[in-house]
């Protein structure tokens, strides 16, 4: 299973720095970053492999809120997808 995530941010540089610092927390939630894309100064996309969907959803619904606050994230969209 994969997770496609969209982040709307106030400042990409600040987001990226905080994003890198949060790698261990994402890993503990079974989210393994495959790719991060910068769309523009206020938009980023990430593709993760997901080892445990329940743990990943719990992280996104809870602890990720603290990351979002520190990283200047103003909106998110998360899509869990599987290879067809």
PDB file of C-alpha atoms in Angstrom:
ATOM      1  CA  UNK A   1       0.000   0.000   0.000  1.00  0.00           C
ATOM      2  CA  UNK A   2       1.127   3.531  -0.677  1.00  0.00           C
ATOM      3  CA  UNK A   3       0.122   6.939   0.617  1.00  0.00           C
ATOM      4  CA  UNK A   4       0.027   9.988  -1.629  1.00  0.00           C
ATOM      5  CA  UNK A   5       0.121  13.118   0.530  1.00  0.00           C
ATOM      6  CA  UNK A   6      -0.350  16.749  -0.404  1.00  0.00           C
ATOM      7  CA  UNK A   7       0.838  19.524   1.917  1.00  0.00           C
ATOM      8  CA  UNK A   8      -0.105  23.173   1.532  1.00  0.00           C
ATOM      9  CA  UNK A   9       2.538  25.161   3.393  1.00  0.00           C
ATOM     10  CA  UNK A  10       3.347  28.766   4.242  1.00  0.00           C
ATOM     11  CA  UNK A  11       7.061  28.426   3.399  1.00  0.00           C
ATOM     12  CA  UNK A  12       8.597  25.441   1.634  1.00  0.00           C
ATOM     13  CA  UNK A  13      12.088  25.882   3.122  1.00  0.00           C
ATOM     14  CA  UNK A  14      10.723  25.838   6.682  1.00  0.00           C
ATOM     15  CA  UNK A  15       8.482  22.889   5.808  1.00  0.00           C
ATOM     16  CA  UNK A  16      11.368  20.888   4.322  1.00  0.00           C
ATOM     17  CA  UNK A  17      13.607  21.427   7.334  1.00  0.00           C
ATOM     18  CA  UNK A  18      10.897  20.271   9.756  1.00  0.00           C
ATOM     19  CA  UNK A  19       9.898  17.452   7.386  1.00  0.00           C
ATOM     20  CA  UNK A  20      13.451  16.091   7.446  1.00  0.00           C
ATOM     21  CA  UNK A  21      13.559  16.286  11.255  1.00  0.00           C
ATOM     22  CA  UNK A  22      10.318  14.272  11.493  1.00  0.00           C
ATOM     23  CA  UNK A  23      11.582  11.283   9.484  1.00  0.00           C
ATOM     24  CA  UNK A  24      11.999   9.052  12.542  1.00  0.00           C
ATOM     25  CA  UNK A  25       8.428   9.744  13.711  1.00  0.00           C
ATOM     26  CA  UNK A  26       7.030   8.882  10.281  1.00  0.00           C
ATOM     27  CA  UNK A  27       9.102   5.717  10.224  1.00  0.00           C
ATOM     28  CA  UNK A  28       7.729   4.657  13.609  1.00  0.00           C
ATOM     29  CA  UNK A  29       4.256   5.081  12.098  1.00  0.00           C
ATOM     30  CA  UNK A  30       5.228   2.694   9.246  1.00  0.00           C
ATOM     31  CA  UNK A  31       5.531   5.490   6.669  1.00  0.00           C
ATOM     32  CA  UNK A  32       8.610   5.118   4.460  1.00  0.00           C
ATOM     33  CA  UNK A  33       9.230   8.115   2.182  1.00  0.00           C
ATOM     34  CA  UNK A  34       9.713   7.097  -1.447  1.00  0.00           C
ATOM     35  CA  UNK A  35       9.656  10.560  -3.024  1.00  0.00           C
ATOM     36  CA  UNK A  36       9.065  14.201  -2.092  1.00  0.00           C
ATOM     37  CA  UNK A  37       8.141  16.751  -4.758  1.00  0.00           C
ATOM     38  CA  UNK A  38       7.966  20.529  -4.524  1.00  0.00           C
ATOM     39  CA  UNK A  39       5.174  21.845  -6.735  1.00  0.00           C
ATOM     40  CA  UNK A  40       5.778  25.513  -5.880  1.00  0.00           C
ATOM     41  CA  UNK A  41       6.630  27.713  -2.866  1.00  0.00           C
ATOM     42  CA  UNK A  42       3.499  26.644  -0.982  1.00  0.00           C
ATOM     43  CA  UNK A  43       2.785  23.114  -2.205  1.00  0.00           C
ATOM     44  CA  UNK A  44       4.533  19.773  -1.716  1.00  0.00           C
ATOM     45  CA  UNK A  45       3.623  16.174  -2.515  1.00  0.00           C
ATOM     46  CA  UNK A  46       5.006  13.037  -0.900  1.00  0.00           C
ATOM     47  CA  UNK A  47       4.745   9.373  -1.799  1.00  0.00           C
ATOM     48  CA  UNK A  48       5.178   6.864   1.025  1.00  0.00           C
ATOM     49  CA  UNK A  49       5.111   3.097   1.241  1.00  0.00           C
ATOM     50  CA  UNK A  50       2.874   2.038   4.121  1.00  0.00           C
ATOM     51  CA  UNK A  51       3.730  -1.002   6.213  1.00  0.00           C
ATOM     52  CA  UNK A  52       0.779  -0.798   8.619  1.00  0.00           C
ATOM     53  CA  UNK A  53      -2.211   1.272   7.487  1.00  0.00           C
ATOM     54  CA  UNK A  54      -3.742   1.398  10.972  1.00  0.00           C
ATOM     55  CA  UNK A  55      -0.578   2.863  12.533  1.00  0.00           C
ATOM     56  CA  UNK A  56      -0.163   5.300   9.656  1.00  0.00           C
ATOM     57  CA  UNK A  57      -3.750   6.550   9.986  1.00  0.00           C
ATOM     58  CA  UNK A  58      -3.373   6.929  13.754  1.00  0.00           C
ATOM     59  CA  UNK A  59      -0.243   9.024  13.209  1.00  0.00           C
ATOM     60  CA  UNK A  60      -1.919  11.199  10.578  1.00  0.00           C
ATOM     61  CA  UNK A  61      -4.960  11.709  12.813  1.00  0.00           C
ATOM     62  CA  UNK A  62      -2.887  12.520  15.898  1.00  0.00           C
ATOM     63  CA  UNK A  63       0.838  13.170  16.174  1.00  0.00           C
ATOM     64  CA  UNK A  64       1.134  14.561  12.657  1.00  0.00           C
ATOM     65  CA  UNK A  65      -0.824  17.575  13.898  1.00  0.00           C
ATOM     66  CA  UNK A  66       2.188  18.698  15.935  1.00  0.00           C
ATOM     67  CA  UNK A  67       4.402  18.337  12.854  1.00  0.00           C
ATOM     68  CA  UNK A  68       1.930  20.331  10.762  1.00  0.00           C
ATOM     69  CA  UNK A  69       1.938  23.142  13.292  1.00  0.00           C
ATOM     70  CA  UNK A  70       5.754  23.334  13.461  1.00  0.00           C
ATOM     71  CA  UNK A  71       6.172  22.990   9.683  1.00  0.00           C
ATOM     72  CA  UNK A  72       3.696  25.691   8.689  1.00  0.00           C
ATOM     73  CA  UNK A  73       1.284  23.249   7.073  1.00  0.00           C
ATOM     74  CA  UNK A  74      -2.072  24.924   6.462  1.00  0.00           C
ATOM     75  CA  UNK A  75      -3.873  22.026   4.721  1.00  0.00           C
ATOM     76  CA  UNK A  76      -3.302  18.354   3.946  1.00  0.00           C
ATOM     77  CA  UNK A  77      -4.849  15.674   1.777  1.00  0.00           C
ATOM     78  CA  UNK A  78      -4.004  12.000   2.212  1.00  0.00           C
ATOM     79  CA  UNK A  79      -4.871   9.219  -0.213  1.00  0.00           C
ATOM     80  CA  UNK A  80      -4.136   5.566   0.594  1.00  0.00           C
ATOM     81  CA  UNK A  81      -3.778   3.670  -2.689  1.00  0.00           C
ATOM     82  CA  UNK A  82      -2.905   0.173  -3.814  1.00  0.00           C
ATOM     83  CA  UNK A  83      -1.444  -1.070  -7.055  1.00  0.00           C
ATOM     84  CA  UNK A  84      -4.252  -2.114  -9.378  1.00  0.00           C
TER      85      UNK A  84
END
